[in-house]
């Protein structure tokens, strides 16, 4: 394996797809955030895992970034008739994945094993590795108290002001053993770079890095650790990253993201429109590169993946 990529959410999945197009399936592995997961309608919903798998399978809904394309909503309409919550939209095709996952988890399979089966059935060859098989649940802290992540993100449409985050269960969660095995095998099979995809640093990447031992394990790989800025020109391409930064009194700027990761990463990728901030990031002791990081189509995703790999010398 040449590249280990950390990802969560829709922005991260875009670069993940670019990496999957540029690298062979045995040259890349994806570590996915599970802090967004929650129990809903009796299902274990794993949005960042599913968003990545659907994206790699070419099944993702292009408009929303989450769920499947060519979806129908008969289950949701019928659920409403029964007074079931419909704020979290589960499409008819997506539903099959949740029923399958519920059945396999009930049979004792781990989230990693179920994800491997989902990948096989949807034709995804790259390893998609949940960060842990143990429950970690992101709580968004607000002036009115903590919110479960999906309540903040979907039900309340990211409107509450955030004051901080908690990752319930992370202290007792073990790193997915398949990730540890991949990194332990580093000496042998040629890991060349670790990439932090342009995901929300606070709720998509930090849960991964908060796992006991994860930061040290990544550092001990002894390869470049490259983060791609999710902030371009002072705003997030998608999602609440910039809003969160402002609410946390952090400048909503690429340099602030570099600072957020500074004790882990060795390199940082800025978008062309933030070229003026390159020296600020270099002053943190980080290698830097400037390129187009806004990914509007597949070619952009592939081009950014190539740039990141070239930058890492991978
Ligand atoms: N995001 C929404 O904004 N609205 C939804 O109704 C919604 C449903 C949904 C169903 C399955 C799934 O895997 C993801 C879904 N998401 C929805 C996205 C999800 O909440 C976010 O993508 C992540 O949790 C944040 O990255």
CSV table of C-alpha atoms and ligand atoms in Angstrom, one decimal:
chain,number,residue,atom,x,y,z
A,1,UNK,CA,0.0,0.0,0.0
A,2,UNK,CA,1.4,3.4,-1.0
A,3,UNK,CA,-1.1,5.8,0.4
A,4,UNK,CA,-3.2,5.8,3.5
A,5,UNK,CA,-6.0,8.5,3.3
A,6,UNK,CA,-8.0,9.8,6.2
A,7,UNK,CA,-11.4,11.0,5.2
A,8,UNK,CA,-14.9,11.8,6.4
A,9,UNK,CA,-17.9,13.5,4.8
A,10,UNK,CA,-18.5,14.7,1.3
A,11,UNK,CA,-15.5,16.8,0.7
A,12,UNK,CA,-13.1,14.1,1.7
A,13,UNK,CA,-14.8,11.6,-0.5
A,14,UNK,CA,-14.2,13.7,-3.5
A,15,UNK,CA,-10.4,13.5,-3.1
A,16,UNK,CA,-10.7,9.9,-2.1
A,17,UNK,CA,-12.3,9.2,-5.5
A,18,UNK,CA,-9.4,11.0,-7.2
A,19,UNK,CA,-6.9,8.9,-5.3
A,20,UNK,CA,-8.8,5.7,-6.2
A,21,UNK,CA,-8.7,6.7,-9.9
A,22,UNK,CA,-5.0,7.4,-9.8
A,23,UNK,CA,-3.8,4.4,-7.7
A,24,UNK,CA,-4.4,0.7,-8.0
A,25,UNK,CA,-6.8,-0.8,-5.3
A,26,UNK,CA,-3.8,-2.4,-3.5
A,27,UNK,CA,-1.9,0.9,-3.4
A,28,UNK,CA,-4.4,2.9,-1.3
A,29,UNK,CA,-6.5,2.4,1.8
A,30,UNK,CA,-9.1,4.7,3.3
A,31,UNK,CA,-9.5,5.4,7.0
A,32,UNK,CA,-13.1,6.7,7.6
A,33,UNK,CA,-14.6,8.7,10.4
A,34,UNK,CA,-17.4,6.9,12.4
A,35,UNK,CA,-18.1,9.7,14.8
A,36,UNK,CA,-21.1,10.7,12.7
A,37,UNK,CA,-22.7,7.3,13.2
A,38,UNK,CA,-25.9,6.9,15.1
A,39,UNK,CA,-28.7,4.5,15.9
A,40,UNK,CA,-31.9,5.6,14.0
A,41,UNK,CA,-35.1,3.6,13.3
A,42,UNK,CA,-33.3,0.5,14.6
A,43,UNK,CA,-30.4,0.9,12.1
A,44,UNK,CA,-26.8,1.7,12.7
A,45,UNK,CA,-26.3,4.6,10.3
A,46,UNK,CA,-22.7,5.2,9.3
A,47,UNK,CA,-22.9,8.2,7.0
A,48,UNK,CA,-19.2,8.9,6.3
A,49,UNK,CA,-18.6,5.2,5.6
A,50,UNK,CA,-21.6,5.0,3.2
A,51,UNK,CA,-20.8,8.3,1.5
A,52,UNK,CA,-17.3,7.1,0.7
A,53,UNK,CA,-18.5,3.6,-0.4
A,54,UNK,CA,-21.2,5.0,-2.7
A,55,UNK,CA,-18.7,7.6,-4.1
A,56,UNK,CA,-16.1,5.0,-4.9
A,57,UNK,CA,-18.9,2.8,-6.4
A,58,UNK,CA,-20.1,5.6,-8.6
A,59,UNK,CA,-23.4,5.3,-6.9
A,60,UNK,CA,-23.4,8.5,-4.9
A,61,UNK,CA,-26.1,11.1,-5.4
A,62,UNK,CA,-24.3,13.8,-7.3
A,63,UNK,CA,-26.5,16.7,-6.0
A,64,UNK,CA,-26.4,15.9,-2.3
A,65,UNK,CA,-23.1,14.0,-2.1
A,66,UNK,CA,-24.7,11.5,0.3
A,67,UNK,CA,-27.1,8.6,-0.3
A,68,UNK,CA,-27.6,6.9,-3.6
A,69,UNK,CA,-28.4,8.3,-7.0
A,70,UNK,CA,-31.7,7.4,-8.8
A,71,UNK,CA,-33.3,7.2,-5.4
A,72,UNK,CA,-37.0,7.0,-4.6
A,73,UNK,CA,-38.6,7.9,-1.3
A,74,UNK,CA,-41.7,5.6,-0.9
A,75,UNK,CA,-40.4,4.3,2.5
A,76,UNK,CA,-40.0,7.9,3.8
A,77,UNK,CA,-43.6,8.8,2.6
A,78,UNK,CA,-45.0,5.7,4.3
A,79,UNK,CA,-42.9,6.3,7.4
A,80,UNK,CA,-44.5,9.7,7.7
A,81,UNK,CA,-48.0,8.0,7.7
A,82,UNK,CA,-46.8,6.0,10.8
A,83,UNK,CA,-45.5,9.1,12.6
A,84,UNK,CA,-41.9,7.9,12.2
A,85,UNK,CA,-39.2,10.6,12.1
A,86,UNK,CA,-38.4,11.6,8.6
A,87,UNK,CA,-35.9,14.5,9.2
A,88,UNK,CA,-33.1,12.0,8.3
A,89,UNK,CA,-33.9,11.0,4.8
A,90,UNK,CA,-33.4,7.3,4.0
A,91,UNK,CA,-34.0,6.5,0.4
A,92,UNK,CA,-35.5,3.2,-0.7
A,93,UNK,CA,-32.3,1.9,-2.3
A,94,UNK,CA,-30.2,3.1,0.6
A,95,UNK,CA,-32.5,1.3,3.0
A,96,UNK,CA,-31.3,-2.1,1.7
A,97,UNK,CA,-27.8,-1.3,2.8
A,98,UNK,CA,-29.1,-0.4,6.3
A,99,UNK,CA,-31.1,-3.6,6.5
A,100,UNK,CA,-28.1,-5.6,5.4
A,101,UNK,CA,-25.8,-3.9,7.9
A,102,UNK,CA,-28.3,-4.4,10.8
A,103,UNK,CA,-28.6,-8.1,10.0
A,104,UNK,CA,-24.8,-8.6,9.8
A,105,UNK,CA,-24.1,-6.6,13.0
A,106,UNK,CA,-26.8,-8.6,14.8
A,107,UNK,CA,-25.0,-11.8,13.6
A,108,UNK,CA,-21.8,-10.5,15.3
A,109,UNK,CA,-20.0,-9.1,12.3
A,110,UNK,CA,-17.8,-6.0,12.9
A,111,UNK,CA,-18.5,-2.7,11.1
A,112,UNK,CA,-15.3,-3.4,9.2
A,113,UNK,CA,-16.5,-6.8,8.0
A,114,UNK,CA,-19.9,-5.4,7.0
A,115,UNK,CA,-18.2,-2.6,5.2
A,116,UNK,CA,-16.0,-5.0,3.3
A,117,UNK,CA,-19.1,-7.0,2.2
A,118,UNK,CA,-20.9,-3.7,1.1
A,119,UNK,CA,-17.8,-2.8,-0.9
A,120,UNK,CA,-17.7,-6.3,-2.5
A,121,UNK,CA,-21.3,-6.2,-3.5
A,122,UNK,CA,-21.1,-2.6,-4.9
A,123,UNK,CA,-17.8,-3.3,-6.7
A,124,UNK,CA,-15.5,-1.2,-4.6
A,125,UNK,CA,-12.0,-2.8,-4.6
A,126,UNK,CA,-10.2,-0.3,-2.4
A,127,UNK,CA,-10.1,-1.1,1.4
A,128,UNK,CA,-12.6,1.1,3.2
A,129,UNK,CA,-11.6,0.9,6.9
A,130,UNK,CA,-13.8,2.4,9.6
A,131,UNK,CA,-11.5,4.1,12.1
A,132,UNK,CA,-12.7,1.8,14.9
A,133,UNK,CA,-15.2,-1.1,15.3
A,134,UNK,CA,-16.0,0.4,18.7
A,135,UNK,CA,-18.6,3.1,19.1
A,136,UNK,CA,-17.4,6.7,19.0
A,137,UNK,CA,-20.1,9.4,18.9
A,138,UNK,CA,-19.4,13.0,18.1
A,139,UNK,CA,-21.3,15.4,20.3
A,140,UNK,CA,-21.5,19.0,19.2
A,141,UNK,CA,-21.4,21.3,22.3
A,142,UNK,CA,-23.6,24.4,22.1
A,143,UNK,CA,-24.7,27.1,24.5
A,144,UNK,CA,-27.9,25.2,24.9
A,145,UNK,CA,-26.2,21.9,25.7
A,146,UNK,CA,-24.7,19.0,23.7
A,147,UNK,CA,-26.2,17.8,20.5
A,148,UNK,CA,-25.8,14.4,18.8
A,149,UNK,CA,-24.0,15.0,15.6
A,150,UNK,CA,-26.8,14.2,13.2
A,151,UNK,CA,-29.2,16.3,15.2
A,152,UNK,CA,-26.8,19.2,14.8
A,153,UNK,CA,-25.9,18.6,11.2
A,154,UNK,CA,-29.3,17.4,9.7
A,155,UNK,CA,-32.2,18.0,12.0
A,156,UNK,CA,-31.0,21.5,13.1
A,157,UNK,CA,-29.2,22.2,9.8
A,158,UNK,CA,-25.9,23.3,11.5
A,159,UNK,CA,-27.7,26.4,12.8
A,160,UNK,CA,-26.7,26.1,16.5
A,161,UNK,CA,-23.5,27.9,17.4
A,162,UNK,CA,-20.8,25.4,18.4
A,163,UNK,CA,-18.6,25.9,21.5
A,164,UNK,CA,-16.7,22.6,21.2
A,165,UNK,CA,-16.9,18.9,20.5
A,166,UNK,CA,-16.8,15.7,22.4
A,167,UNK,CA,-16.1,12.2,21.0
A,168,UNK,CA,-18.0,10.0,23.3
A,169,UNK,CA,-16.4,6.6,23.7
A,170,UNK,CA,-13.2,7.5,22.0
A,171,UNK,CA,-11.0,6.9,25.1
A,172,UNK,CA,-12.1,3.2,25.1
A,173,UNK,CA,-12.2,2.7,21.4
A,174,UNK,CA,-9.5,0.6,19.7
A,175,UNK,CA,-8.0,1.6,16.4
A,176,UNK,CA,-9.4,-0.7,13.7
A,177,UNK,CA,-6.8,-3.6,13.8
A,178,UNK,CA,-6.7,-3.6,10.0
A,179,UNK,CA,-5.4,-0.1,10.1
A,180,UNK,CA,-2.8,-0.9,12.7
A,181,UNK,CA,-1.7,-4.0,10.6
A,182,UNK,CA,-1.4,-1.8,7.5
A,183,UNK,CA,0.8,0.7,9.3
A,184,UNK,CA,2.8,-2.0,11.2
A,185,UNK,CA,3.5,-3.5,7.8
A,186,UNK,CA,4.9,-0.1,6.6
A,187,UNK,CA,8.4,-1.2,6.5
A,188,UNK,CA,7.5,-4.1,4.1
A,189,UNK,CA,5.0,-2.9,1.6
A,190,UNK,CA,6.1,0.6,0.7
A,191,UNK,CA,3.8,3.1,2.4
A,192,UNK,CA,4.8,6.4,0.8
A,193,UNK,CA,2.4,9.0,2.2
A,194,UNK,CA,-0.5,9.6,4.6
A,195,UNK,CA,-3.1,12.0,3.2
A,196,UNK,CA,-5.7,13.9,5.3
A,197,UNK,CA,-8.5,14.6,2.8
A,198,UNK,CA,-10.3,18.0,2.7
A,199,UNK,CA,-12.8,17.1,5.3
A,200,UNK,CA,-14.1,19.1,8.3
A,201,UNK,CA,-11.1,19.0,10.7
A,202,UNK,CA,-13.2,19.2,13.8
A,203,UNK,CA,-15.9,16.6,13.2
A,204,UNK,CA,-14.6,14.4,10.4
A,205,UNK,CA,-10.8,14.2,11.1
A,206,UNK,CA,-10.4,14.9,14.8
A,207,UNK,CA,-12.4,11.9,15.8
A,208,UNK,CA,-9.9,9.7,13.9
A,209,UNK,CA,-6.9,11.5,15.4
A,210,UNK,CA,-8.5,11.3,18.9
A,211,UNK,CA,-8.3,7.5,19.0
A,212,UNK,CA,-5.7,6.5,21.6
A,213,UNK,CA,-2.4,5.9,19.8
A,214,UNK,CA,-3.5,7.0,16.4
A,215,UNK,CA,-1.3,10.1,16.2
A,216,UNK,CA,1.7,8.2,17.3
A,217,UNK,CA,0.9,5.4,14.9
A,218,UNK,CA,0.7,7.8,12.0
A,219,UNK,CA,3.9,9.6,12.9
A,220,UNK,CA,5.8,6.3,13.4
A,221,UNK,CA,5.1,5.4,9.8
A,222,UNK,CA,7.9,7.9,9.0
A,223,UNK,CA,6.3,9.1,5.7
A,224,UNK,CA,5.0,12.6,4.7
A,225,UNK,CA,1.7,13.4,6.3
A,226,UNK,CA,-0.1,15.8,3.9
A,227,UNK,CA,-3.3,17.7,4.7
A,228,UNK,CA,-5.4,19.3,2.0
A,229,UNK,CA,-7.1,22.5,3.1
A,230,UNK,CA,-10.9,22.2,3.3
A,231,UNK,CA,-11.1,26.0,3.5
A,232,UNK,CA,-10.7,27.9,0.3
A,233,UNK,CA,-10.7,31.7,0.3
A,234,UNK,CA,-12.1,31.9,3.8
A,235,UNK,CA,-15.0,29.5,3.2
A,236,UNK,CA,-15.7,25.8,3.2
A,237,UNK,CA,-16.6,24.3,-0.1
A,238,UNK,CA,-19.3,22.3,1.6
A,239,UNK,CA,-20.6,22.1,5.1
A,240,UNK,CA,-20.2,24.0,8.3
A,241,UNK,CA,-16.4,24.1,8.7
A,242,UNK,CA,-16.0,27.9,8.2
A,243,UNK,CA,-19.0,28.6,10.4
A,244,UNK,CA,-17.6,26.4,13.2
A,245,UNK,CA,-14.3,28.1,13.0
A,246,UNK,CA,-15.8,31.5,13.4
A,247,UNK,CA,-17.9,30.3,16.3
A,248,UNK,CA,-14.8,28.9,17.9
A,249,UNK,CA,-13.0,32.2,17.4
A,250,UNK,CA,-10.6,30.7,14.9
A,251,UNK,CA,-10.0,32.6,11.7
A,252,UNK,CA,-11.8,30.8,8.9
A,253,UNK,CA,-8.6,30.6,6.8
A,254,UNK,CA,-6.4,27.9,5.4
A,255,UNK,CA,-3.6,28.9,7.7
A,256,UNK,CA,-5.7,28.2,10.7
A,257,UNK,CA,-6.4,24.7,9.4
A,258,UNK,CA,-2.6,24.1,9.0
A,259,UNK,CA,-2.1,25.3,12.6
A,260,UNK,CA,-4.9,22.9,13.7
A,261,UNK,CA,-2.9,20.0,12.3
A,262,UNK,CA,0.6,21.3,12.8
A,263,UNK,CA,1.8,18.9,15.4
A,264,UNK,CA,1.0,15.9,13.1
A,265,UNK,CA,1.4,16.9,9.5
A,266,UNK,CA,4.6,17.6,7.5
A,267,UNK,CA,2.9,19.2,4.4
A,268,UNK,CA,-0.1,21.3,3.6
A,269,UNK,CA,-1.9,21.9,0.3
A,270,UNK,CA,-3.5,25.3,-0.3
A,271,UNK,CA,-5.8,26.4,-3.0
A,272,UNK,CA,-4.6,28.9,-5.6
A,273,UNK,CA,-6.8,31.6,-4.2
A,274,UNK,CA,-4.9,31.3,-0.9
A,275,UNK,CA,-1.5,31.5,-2.4
A,276,UNK,CA,-0.9,34.7,-0.4
A,277,UNK,CA,-1.1,32.6,2.8
A,278,UNK,CA,1.5,30.1,1.7
A,279,UNK,CA,4.4,31.8,3.6
A,280,UNK,CA,2.2,31.9,6.8
A,281,UNK,CA,1.9,28.1,6.6
A,282,UNK,CA,5.6,27.6,5.7
A,283,UNK,CA,6.4,29.6,8.8
A,284,UNK,CA,4.9,26.8,10.8
A,285,UNK,CA,7.7,24.6,9.5
A,286,UNK,CA,5.5,22.8,7.0
A,287,UNK,CA,6.2,22.0,3.4
A,288,UNK,CA,3.6,23.7,1.2
A,289,UNK,CA,2.2,23.5,-2.2
A,290,UNK,CA,-0.4,25.6,-4.0
A,291,UNK,CA,-2.8,24.1,-6.5
A,292,UNK,CA,-6.5,24.0,-7.5
A,293,UNK,CA,-8.2,22.2,-4.6
A,294,UNK,CA,-11.7,23.0,-5.6
A,295,UNK,CA,-13.1,19.8,-7.2
A,296,UNK,CA,-16.1,20.5,-9.4
A,297,UNK,CA,-15.8,17.3,-11.5
A,298,UNK,CA,-13.9,14.0,-11.8
A,299,UNK,CA,-11.0,15.5,-13.7
A,300,UNK,CA,-10.5,18.0,-10.8
A,301,UNK,CA,-10.5,15.1,-8.3
A,302,UNK,CA,-7.9,13.2,-10.3
A,303,UNK,CA,-5.8,16.3,-10.9
A,304,UNK,CA,-5.7,17.1,-7.1
A,305,UNK,CA,-4.9,13.5,-6.3
A,306,UNK,CA,-2.0,13.6,-8.7
A,307,UNK,CA,-0.8,16.9,-7.2
A,308,UNK,CA,-1.0,15.6,-3.7
A,309,UNK,CA,0.9,12.4,-4.6
A,310,UNK,CA,3.6,14.4,-6.4
A,311,UNK,CA,3.9,16.8,-3.5
A,312,UNK,CA,4.3,13.8,-1.1
A,313,UNK,CA,6.9,12.4,-3.5
A,314,UNK,CA,4.8,9.3,-3.5
B,1,LIG,N1,-27.5,14.7,5.2
B,1,LIG,C1,-28.5,15.7,5.2
B,1,LIG,O1,-28.2,16.9,5.2
B,1,LIG,N2,-29.9,15.3,5.2
B,1,LIG,C2,-30.3,14.0,5.2
B,1,LIG,O2,-31.5,13.8,5.3
B,1,LIG,C3,-29.2,13.0,5.2
B,1,LIG,C4,-29.6,11.7,5.2
B,1,LIG,C5,-28.5,10.7,5.1
B,1,LIG,C6,-28.8,9.4,5.0
B,1,LIG,C7,-27.8,8.4,4.9
B,1,LIG,C8,-26.5,8.9,4.9
B,1,LIG,O3,-25.5,8.0,4.8
B,1,LIG,C9,-26.1,10.2,5.0
B,1,LIG,C10,-27.2,11.2,5.1
B,1,LIG,N3,-26.9,12.5,5.2
B,1,LIG,C11,-27.9,13.4,5.2
B,1,LIG,C12,-25.5,13.0,5.2
B,1,LIG,C13,-24.9,12.9,6.5
B,1,LIG,O4,-25.7,13.4,7.6
B,1,LIG,C14,-23.6,13.7,6.5
B,1,LIG,O5,-23.0,13.5,5.2
B,1,LIG,C15,-22.5,13.3,7.4
B,1,LIG,O6,-22.9,12.8,8.6
B,1,LIG,C16,-21.5,14.5,7.5
B,1,LIG,O7,-20.5,14.3,6.8
